[in-house]
Coordinates of C-alpha atoms and ligand atoms in Angstrom, one line a residue:
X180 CA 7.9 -28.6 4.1
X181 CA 7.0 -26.4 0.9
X182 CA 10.1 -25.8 -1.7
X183 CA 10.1 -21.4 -0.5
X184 CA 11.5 -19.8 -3.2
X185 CA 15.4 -20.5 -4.0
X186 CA 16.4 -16.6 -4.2
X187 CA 15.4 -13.9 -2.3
X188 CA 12.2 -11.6 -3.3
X189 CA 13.2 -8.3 -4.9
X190 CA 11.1 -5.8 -2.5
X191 CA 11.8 -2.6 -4.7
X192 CA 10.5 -3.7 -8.1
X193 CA 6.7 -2.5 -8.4
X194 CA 3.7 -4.4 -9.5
X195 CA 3.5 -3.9 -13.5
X196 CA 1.4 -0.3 -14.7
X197 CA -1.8 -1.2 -15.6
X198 CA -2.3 -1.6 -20.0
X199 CA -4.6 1.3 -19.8
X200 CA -2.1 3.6 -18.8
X201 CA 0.1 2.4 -21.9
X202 CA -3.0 3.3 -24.3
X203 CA -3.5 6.6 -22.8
X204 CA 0.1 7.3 -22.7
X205 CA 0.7 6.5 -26.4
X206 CA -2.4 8.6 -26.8
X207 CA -0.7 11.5 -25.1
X208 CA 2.5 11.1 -27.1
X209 CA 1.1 10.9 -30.6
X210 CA -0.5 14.6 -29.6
X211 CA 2.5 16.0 -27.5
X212 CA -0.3 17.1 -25.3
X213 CA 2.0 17.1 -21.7
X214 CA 1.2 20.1 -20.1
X215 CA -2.0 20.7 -17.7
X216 CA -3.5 23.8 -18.7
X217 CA -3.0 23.4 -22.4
X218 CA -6.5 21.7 -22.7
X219 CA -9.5 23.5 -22.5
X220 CA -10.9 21.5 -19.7
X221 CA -11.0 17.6 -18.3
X222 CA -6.8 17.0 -19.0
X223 CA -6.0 13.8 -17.7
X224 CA -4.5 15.6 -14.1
X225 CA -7.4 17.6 -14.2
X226 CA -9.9 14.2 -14.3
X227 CA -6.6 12.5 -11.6
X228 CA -7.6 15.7 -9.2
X229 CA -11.4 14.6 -9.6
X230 CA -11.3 11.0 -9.3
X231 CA -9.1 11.5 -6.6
X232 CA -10.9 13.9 -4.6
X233 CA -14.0 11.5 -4.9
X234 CA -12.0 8.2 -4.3
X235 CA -10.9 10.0 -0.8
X236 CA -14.3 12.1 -0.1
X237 CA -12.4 15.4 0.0
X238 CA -13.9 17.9 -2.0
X239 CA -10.9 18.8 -3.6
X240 CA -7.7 17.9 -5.1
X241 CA -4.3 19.4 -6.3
X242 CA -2.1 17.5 -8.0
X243 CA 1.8 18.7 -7.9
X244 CA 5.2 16.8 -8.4
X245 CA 6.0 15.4 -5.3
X246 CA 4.2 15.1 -1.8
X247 CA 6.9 17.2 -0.6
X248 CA 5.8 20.0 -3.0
X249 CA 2.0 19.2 -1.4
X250 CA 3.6 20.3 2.1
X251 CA 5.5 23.3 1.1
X252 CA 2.0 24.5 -0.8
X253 CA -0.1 23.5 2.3
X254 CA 2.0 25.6 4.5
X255 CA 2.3 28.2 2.4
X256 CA -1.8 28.0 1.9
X257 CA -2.0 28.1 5.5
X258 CA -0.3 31.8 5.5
X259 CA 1.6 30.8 8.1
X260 CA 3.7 34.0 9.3
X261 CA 7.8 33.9 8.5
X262 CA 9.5 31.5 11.1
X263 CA 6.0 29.9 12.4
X264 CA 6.6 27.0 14.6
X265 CA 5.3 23.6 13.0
X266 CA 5.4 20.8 15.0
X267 CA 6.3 17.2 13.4
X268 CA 7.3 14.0 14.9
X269 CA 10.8 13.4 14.9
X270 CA 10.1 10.1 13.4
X271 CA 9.8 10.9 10.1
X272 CA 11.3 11.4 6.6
X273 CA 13.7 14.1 6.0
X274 CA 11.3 15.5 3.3
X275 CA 8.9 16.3 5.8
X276 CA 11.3 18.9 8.1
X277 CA 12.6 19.6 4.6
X278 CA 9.2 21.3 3.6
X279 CA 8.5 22.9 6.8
X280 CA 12.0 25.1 5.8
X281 CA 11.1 25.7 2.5
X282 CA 8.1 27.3 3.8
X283 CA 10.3 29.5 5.6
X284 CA 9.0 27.8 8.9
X285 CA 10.9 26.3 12.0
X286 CA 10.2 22.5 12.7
X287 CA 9.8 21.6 15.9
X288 CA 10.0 18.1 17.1
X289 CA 8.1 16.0 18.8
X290 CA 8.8 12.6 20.5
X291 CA 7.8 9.3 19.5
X292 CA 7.6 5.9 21.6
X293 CA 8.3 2.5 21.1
X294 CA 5.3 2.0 18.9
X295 CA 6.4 4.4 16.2
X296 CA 3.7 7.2 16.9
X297 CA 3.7 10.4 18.4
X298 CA 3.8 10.8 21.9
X299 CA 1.0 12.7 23.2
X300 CA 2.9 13.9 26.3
X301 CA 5.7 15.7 24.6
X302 CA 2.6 17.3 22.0
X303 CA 1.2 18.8 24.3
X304 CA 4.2 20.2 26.2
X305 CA 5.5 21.9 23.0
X306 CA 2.0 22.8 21.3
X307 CA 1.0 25.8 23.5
X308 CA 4.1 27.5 21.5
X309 CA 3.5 26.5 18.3
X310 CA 1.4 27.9 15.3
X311 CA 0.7 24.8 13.1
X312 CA 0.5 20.8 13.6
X313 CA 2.0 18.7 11.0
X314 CA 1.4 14.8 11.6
X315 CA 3.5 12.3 9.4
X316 CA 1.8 9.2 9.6
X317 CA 5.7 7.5 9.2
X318 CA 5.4 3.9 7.6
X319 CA 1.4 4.3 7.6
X320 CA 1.8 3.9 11.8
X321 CA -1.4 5.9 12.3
X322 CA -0.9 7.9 15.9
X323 CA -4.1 9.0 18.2
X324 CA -5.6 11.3 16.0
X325 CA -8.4 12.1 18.2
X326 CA -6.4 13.1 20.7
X327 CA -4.1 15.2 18.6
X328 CA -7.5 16.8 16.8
X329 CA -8.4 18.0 20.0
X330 CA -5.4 19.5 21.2
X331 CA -4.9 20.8 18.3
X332 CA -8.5 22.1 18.2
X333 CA -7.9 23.4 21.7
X334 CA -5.1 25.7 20.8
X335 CA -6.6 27.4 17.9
X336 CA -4.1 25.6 15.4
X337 CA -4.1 24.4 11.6
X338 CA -3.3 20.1 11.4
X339 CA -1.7 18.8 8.3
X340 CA -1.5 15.3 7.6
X341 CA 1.5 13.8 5.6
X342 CA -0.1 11.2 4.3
X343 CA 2.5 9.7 2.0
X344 CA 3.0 6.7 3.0
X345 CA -1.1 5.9 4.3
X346 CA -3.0 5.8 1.2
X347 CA -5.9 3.8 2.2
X348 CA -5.5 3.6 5.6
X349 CA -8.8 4.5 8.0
X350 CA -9.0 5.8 11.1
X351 CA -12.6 5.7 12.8
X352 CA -13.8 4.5 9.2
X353 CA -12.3 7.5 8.1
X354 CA -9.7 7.7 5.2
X355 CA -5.8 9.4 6.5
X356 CA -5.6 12.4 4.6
X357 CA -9.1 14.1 5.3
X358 CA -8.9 14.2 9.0
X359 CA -7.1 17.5 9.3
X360 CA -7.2 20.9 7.1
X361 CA -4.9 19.7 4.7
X362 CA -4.1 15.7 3.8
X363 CA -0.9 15.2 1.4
X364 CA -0.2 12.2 -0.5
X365 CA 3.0 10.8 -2.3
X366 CA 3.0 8.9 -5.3
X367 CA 6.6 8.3 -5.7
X368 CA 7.8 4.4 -6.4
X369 CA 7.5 3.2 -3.0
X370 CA 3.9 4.0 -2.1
X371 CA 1.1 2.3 -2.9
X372 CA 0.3 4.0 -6.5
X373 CA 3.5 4.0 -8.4
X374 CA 4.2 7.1 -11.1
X375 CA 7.9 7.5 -10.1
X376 CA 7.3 10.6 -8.5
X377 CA 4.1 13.1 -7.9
X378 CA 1.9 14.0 -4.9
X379 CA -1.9 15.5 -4.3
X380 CA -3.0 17.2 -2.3
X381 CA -6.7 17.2 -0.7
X382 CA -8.9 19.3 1.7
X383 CA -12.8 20.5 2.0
X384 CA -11.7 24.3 2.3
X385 CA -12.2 26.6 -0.4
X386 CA -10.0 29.5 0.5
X387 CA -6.9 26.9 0.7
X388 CA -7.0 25.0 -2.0
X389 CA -7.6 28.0 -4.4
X390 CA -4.8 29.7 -2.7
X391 CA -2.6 26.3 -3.3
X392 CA -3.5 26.5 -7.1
X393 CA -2.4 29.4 -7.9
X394 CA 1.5 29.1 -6.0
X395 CA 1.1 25.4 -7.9
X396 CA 1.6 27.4 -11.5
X397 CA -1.5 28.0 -12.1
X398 CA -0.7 31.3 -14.0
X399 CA -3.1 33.9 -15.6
X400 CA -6.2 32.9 -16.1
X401 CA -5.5 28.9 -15.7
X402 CA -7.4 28.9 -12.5
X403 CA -10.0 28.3 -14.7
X404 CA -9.2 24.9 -15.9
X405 CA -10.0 24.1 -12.0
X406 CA -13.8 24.7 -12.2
X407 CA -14.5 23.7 -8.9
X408 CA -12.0 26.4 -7.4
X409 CA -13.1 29.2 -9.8
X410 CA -14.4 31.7 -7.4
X411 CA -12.2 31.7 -4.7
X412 CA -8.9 31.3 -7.0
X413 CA -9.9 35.2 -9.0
X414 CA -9.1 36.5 -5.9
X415 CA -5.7 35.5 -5.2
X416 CA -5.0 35.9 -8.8
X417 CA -1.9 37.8 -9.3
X418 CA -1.2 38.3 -5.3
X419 CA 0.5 35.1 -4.9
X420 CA 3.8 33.6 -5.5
X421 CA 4.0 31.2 -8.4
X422 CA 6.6 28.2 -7.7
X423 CA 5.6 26.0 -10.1
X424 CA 5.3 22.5 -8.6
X425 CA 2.7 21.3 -11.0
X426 CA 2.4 17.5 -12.0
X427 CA 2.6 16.8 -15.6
X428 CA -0.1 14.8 -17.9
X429 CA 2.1 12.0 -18.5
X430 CA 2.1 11.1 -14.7
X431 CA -1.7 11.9 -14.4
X432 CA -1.5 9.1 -17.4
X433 CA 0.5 6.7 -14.9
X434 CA -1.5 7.2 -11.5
X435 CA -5.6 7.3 -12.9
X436 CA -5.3 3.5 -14.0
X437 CA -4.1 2.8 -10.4
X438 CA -6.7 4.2 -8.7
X439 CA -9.0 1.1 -9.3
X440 CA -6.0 -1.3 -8.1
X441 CA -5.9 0.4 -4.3
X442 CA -8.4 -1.5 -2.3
X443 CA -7.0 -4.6 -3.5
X444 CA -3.0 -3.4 -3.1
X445 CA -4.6 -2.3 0.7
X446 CA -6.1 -5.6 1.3
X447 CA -3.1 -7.4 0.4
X448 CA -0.4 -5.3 2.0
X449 CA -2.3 -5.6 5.2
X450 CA -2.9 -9.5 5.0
X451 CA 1.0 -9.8 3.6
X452 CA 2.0 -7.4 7.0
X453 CA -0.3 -9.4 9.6
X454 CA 1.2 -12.9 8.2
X455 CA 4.8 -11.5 8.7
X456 CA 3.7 -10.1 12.0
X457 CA 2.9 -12.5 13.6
X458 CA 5.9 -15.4 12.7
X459 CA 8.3 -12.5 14.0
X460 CA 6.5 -12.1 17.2
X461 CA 6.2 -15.8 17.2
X462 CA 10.0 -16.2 17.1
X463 CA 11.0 -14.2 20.5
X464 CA 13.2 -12.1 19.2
X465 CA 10.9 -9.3 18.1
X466 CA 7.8 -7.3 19.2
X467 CA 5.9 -5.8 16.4
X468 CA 3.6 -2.8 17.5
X469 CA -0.1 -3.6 17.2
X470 CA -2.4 -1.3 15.5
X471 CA -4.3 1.1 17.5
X472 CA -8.0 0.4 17.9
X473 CA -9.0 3.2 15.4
X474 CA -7.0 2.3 12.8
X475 CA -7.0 -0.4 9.9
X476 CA -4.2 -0.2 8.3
X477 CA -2.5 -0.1 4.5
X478 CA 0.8 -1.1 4.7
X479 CA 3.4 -1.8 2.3
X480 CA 6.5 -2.2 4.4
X481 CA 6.9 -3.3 8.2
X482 CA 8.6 -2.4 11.0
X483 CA 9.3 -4.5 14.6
X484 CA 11.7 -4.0 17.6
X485 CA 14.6 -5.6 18.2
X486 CA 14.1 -7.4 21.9
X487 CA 16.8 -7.7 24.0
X488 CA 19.5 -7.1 21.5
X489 CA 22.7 -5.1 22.4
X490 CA 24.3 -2.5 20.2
X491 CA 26.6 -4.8 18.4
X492 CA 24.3 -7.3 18.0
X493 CA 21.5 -5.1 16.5
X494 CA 24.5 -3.6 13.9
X495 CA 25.3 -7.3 13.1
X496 CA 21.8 -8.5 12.4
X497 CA 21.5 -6.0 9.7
X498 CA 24.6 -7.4 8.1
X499 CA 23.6 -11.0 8.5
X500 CA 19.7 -10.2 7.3
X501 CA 21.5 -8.8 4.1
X502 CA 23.9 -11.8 3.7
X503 CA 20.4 -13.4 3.4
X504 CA 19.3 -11.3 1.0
X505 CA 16.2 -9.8 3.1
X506 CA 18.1 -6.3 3.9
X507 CA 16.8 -4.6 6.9
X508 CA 17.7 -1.3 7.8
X509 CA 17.7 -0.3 12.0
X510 CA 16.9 3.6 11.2
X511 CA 19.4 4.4 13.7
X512 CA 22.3 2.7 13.3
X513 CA 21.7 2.5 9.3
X514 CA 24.2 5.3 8.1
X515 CA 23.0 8.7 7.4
X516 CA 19.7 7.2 7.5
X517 CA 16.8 10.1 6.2
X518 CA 14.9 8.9 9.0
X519 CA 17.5 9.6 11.9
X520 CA 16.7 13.1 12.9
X521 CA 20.3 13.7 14.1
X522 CA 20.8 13.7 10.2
X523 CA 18.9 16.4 9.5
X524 CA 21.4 19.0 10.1
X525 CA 19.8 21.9 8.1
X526 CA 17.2 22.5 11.0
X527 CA 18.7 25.4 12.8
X528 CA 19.7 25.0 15.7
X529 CA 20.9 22.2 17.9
X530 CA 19.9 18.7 17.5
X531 CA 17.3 18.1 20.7
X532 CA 18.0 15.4 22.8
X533 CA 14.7 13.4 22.1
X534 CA 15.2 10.3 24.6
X535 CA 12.4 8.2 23.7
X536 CA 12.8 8.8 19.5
X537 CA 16.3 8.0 19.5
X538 CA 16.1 4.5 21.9
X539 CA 13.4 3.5 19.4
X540 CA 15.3 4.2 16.5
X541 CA 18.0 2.1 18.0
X542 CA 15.9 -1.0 17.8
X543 CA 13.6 -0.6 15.1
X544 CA 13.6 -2.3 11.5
X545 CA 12.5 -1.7 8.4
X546 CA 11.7 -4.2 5.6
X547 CA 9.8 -3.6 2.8
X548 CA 6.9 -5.9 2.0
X549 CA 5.2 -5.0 -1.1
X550 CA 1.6 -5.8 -1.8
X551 CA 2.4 -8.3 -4.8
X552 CA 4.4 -10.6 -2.7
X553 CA 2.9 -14.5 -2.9
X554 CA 3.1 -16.7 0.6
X555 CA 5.6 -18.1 -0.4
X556 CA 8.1 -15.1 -0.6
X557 CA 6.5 -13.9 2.5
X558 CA 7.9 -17.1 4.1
X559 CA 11.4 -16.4 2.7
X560 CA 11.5 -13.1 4.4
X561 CA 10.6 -14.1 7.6
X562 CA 12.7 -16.7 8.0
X563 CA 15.5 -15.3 6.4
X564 CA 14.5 -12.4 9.4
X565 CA 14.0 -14.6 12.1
X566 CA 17.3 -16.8 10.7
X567 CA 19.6 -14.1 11.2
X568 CA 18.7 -13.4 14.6
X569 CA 19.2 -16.9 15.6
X570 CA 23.1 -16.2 14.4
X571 CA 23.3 -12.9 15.6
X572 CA 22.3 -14.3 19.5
X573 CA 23.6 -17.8 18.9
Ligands
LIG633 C1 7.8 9.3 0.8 C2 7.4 10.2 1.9 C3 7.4 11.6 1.8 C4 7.9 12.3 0.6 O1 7.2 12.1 -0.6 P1 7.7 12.6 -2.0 O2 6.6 12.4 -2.9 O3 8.9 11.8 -2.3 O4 8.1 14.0 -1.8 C5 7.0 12.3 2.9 N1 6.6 11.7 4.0 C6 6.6 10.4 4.2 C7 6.1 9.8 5.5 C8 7.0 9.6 3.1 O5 6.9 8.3 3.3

């Protein structure tokens, strides 16, 4: 047997910034230079907003201060009409609902199965009263996005996709984000590019992104200083909300160097996923939900099923997996867990029953497994995983 590690892997540290984004930060700080529009042209969000948009194959980019700010401004691009019904899974991250009311919307929430994606029946039930799809692709679990395109298609309605958490994920060959009107991206700590916090959004329409850029900040004339979006933005000029959600230079500073990094972050997440994956579902205690034929994956964290386990035993295998220092979270017995959508008691309203969401919630897990983990650590948290479920079921 090999020596596995004596102490368990730290799953929330990051990999280390690349050096370039040092040099171009001390760059930035020697000149004070911070803000977007203060430039002439080709700031570093500015060139972010470029590379991005080409990295993706959107035509373009905004970049704003959090991927929750991306929702809020696609919505609001949308002109969605005061208490517009957007649909969103109801497994998701409390941001997401959290947008849809900050955009003076009602979310309406949809079911999802055992395999952590939307369930198709329950869309289309609900979508002949709703004005505007928003799918969350939760944990990078990619749901059926050809069949959601076409209902949505069918019934006349706007799809956004929250892609926070599938940065480099495909679907049909196809990169998550530029399937719908509107893809939104997070580049808080936890995703695959690291700047603390920030989010972009990307989409091929003209109308919506210049619309987006000005309720970003962009204020007077700074429009401009998005060249692509010129046209388009004049028009809006002046007849638009500003809320000011723009990102600042120093994080444009932090992402850019990152960019080059994601295919081989992608490549490893998924490798480090499938390896874990498959010693859980190897042990009997767990099924781990495949990914749908479409779909090639970019995860950083994963998520299985408890089999079999009752109540108390699925509450004391998340105390004995962090006795082993691998801490895994079941979203719904974890308390006032962001993902639990009882816990999102701003929604007006009651909370809807939702079956199917809450009995998975009840037996699914959540470990983090960043890309930069060696084999080695892999193997510490999946026996540490599979260890405390031999206690907890004796
Ligand atoms: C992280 C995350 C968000 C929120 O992103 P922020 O940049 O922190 O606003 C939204 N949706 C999903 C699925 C996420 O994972």
């Amino acid at each position: 047997m090999r020596d596995l590690p004596v102490t368990a892997p730290n799953t929330y540290t990051s990999e280390p910034i690349p050096e370039a984004a040092q040099e171009a930060i001390d760059a930035m700080m020697r000149s004070g230079d911070l803000f977007r529009y203060t430039a002439a042209k080709d700031s570093p969000v500015a060139l972010l907003e470029q590379e991005f948009a080409a990295l993706l194959g959107s035509k373009y980019a905004l970049a704003v201060s959090s991927c929750s700010a991306a929702l809020f401004l696609a919505l609001k691009a949308l002109d969605l009409p005061r208490d517009a019904k957007v649909l969103i899974p109801a497994f998701t991250f409390a941001a997401v609902p959290s947008a849809v009311i900050h955009a003076d919307c009602l979310p309406v929430l949809v079911e999802v199965g055992d395999n952590y994606r939307v369930d198709l029946d329950d869309l289309e039930r609900k979508i002949a009263s709703a004005d505007a799809v928003l799918i969350s692709h939760m944990r990078g679990h990619t749901s059926d996005m050809d069949a959601i395109i076409a209902l949505a298609e069918q019934h006349g309605l706007p799809l956004v996709e929250d892609a926070a958490h599938s940065l480099g994920t495909k679907w049909n060959g196809q990169n998550i984000g530029t399937l719908g009107k509107i893809g939104c991206f997070s580049f808080q700590s936890y995703k695959m590019i690291n700047a603390g916090e920030g989010g972009i959004m990307i989409t091929d329409d003209a109308e919506l992104v210049a619309r987006a850029v000005i309720m970003s900040g962009a204020y007077e004339h700074n429009w401009a200083k998005h060249a692509i979006v010129g046209d388009e933005a004049a028009k809006w000029q002046n007849k638009l909300p500003l809320y000011n959600l723009r990102m600042q230079n120093l994080s444009a500073c932090v992402i850019r160097p990152q960019l080059p990094e994601l295919a081989r972050r992608v490549a490893d997440g998924r490798s480090n996923h499938d390896y874990v994956a498959e010693r859980l579902e190897g042990s009997g205690y767990f099924t781990v939900p495949a990914p749908l034929n479409a779909e090639l994956r970019a995860p950083d964290s994963i998520q299985f099923n408890l089999k079999d386990f009752t109540p108390a035993q699925a509450q004391a295998y998340m105390d004995a997996t962090k006795a082993l220092g691998v801490s895994t979270q079941v979203f719904g017995l974890s308390q006032d867990n962001a993902r639990a959508f009882w816990n999102w008691q701003f929604i007006p309203g009651d909370t809807p029953a939702l079956p199917k969401t809450r009995a998975m919630l009840a037996k699914a897990c959540d470990t983090r497994l960043p890309a930069r983990l060696t084999r080695d650590e892999l193997d510490y948290i999946a026996d540490a995983l599979i260890e405390a479920a031999t206690k907890v079921r004796g």
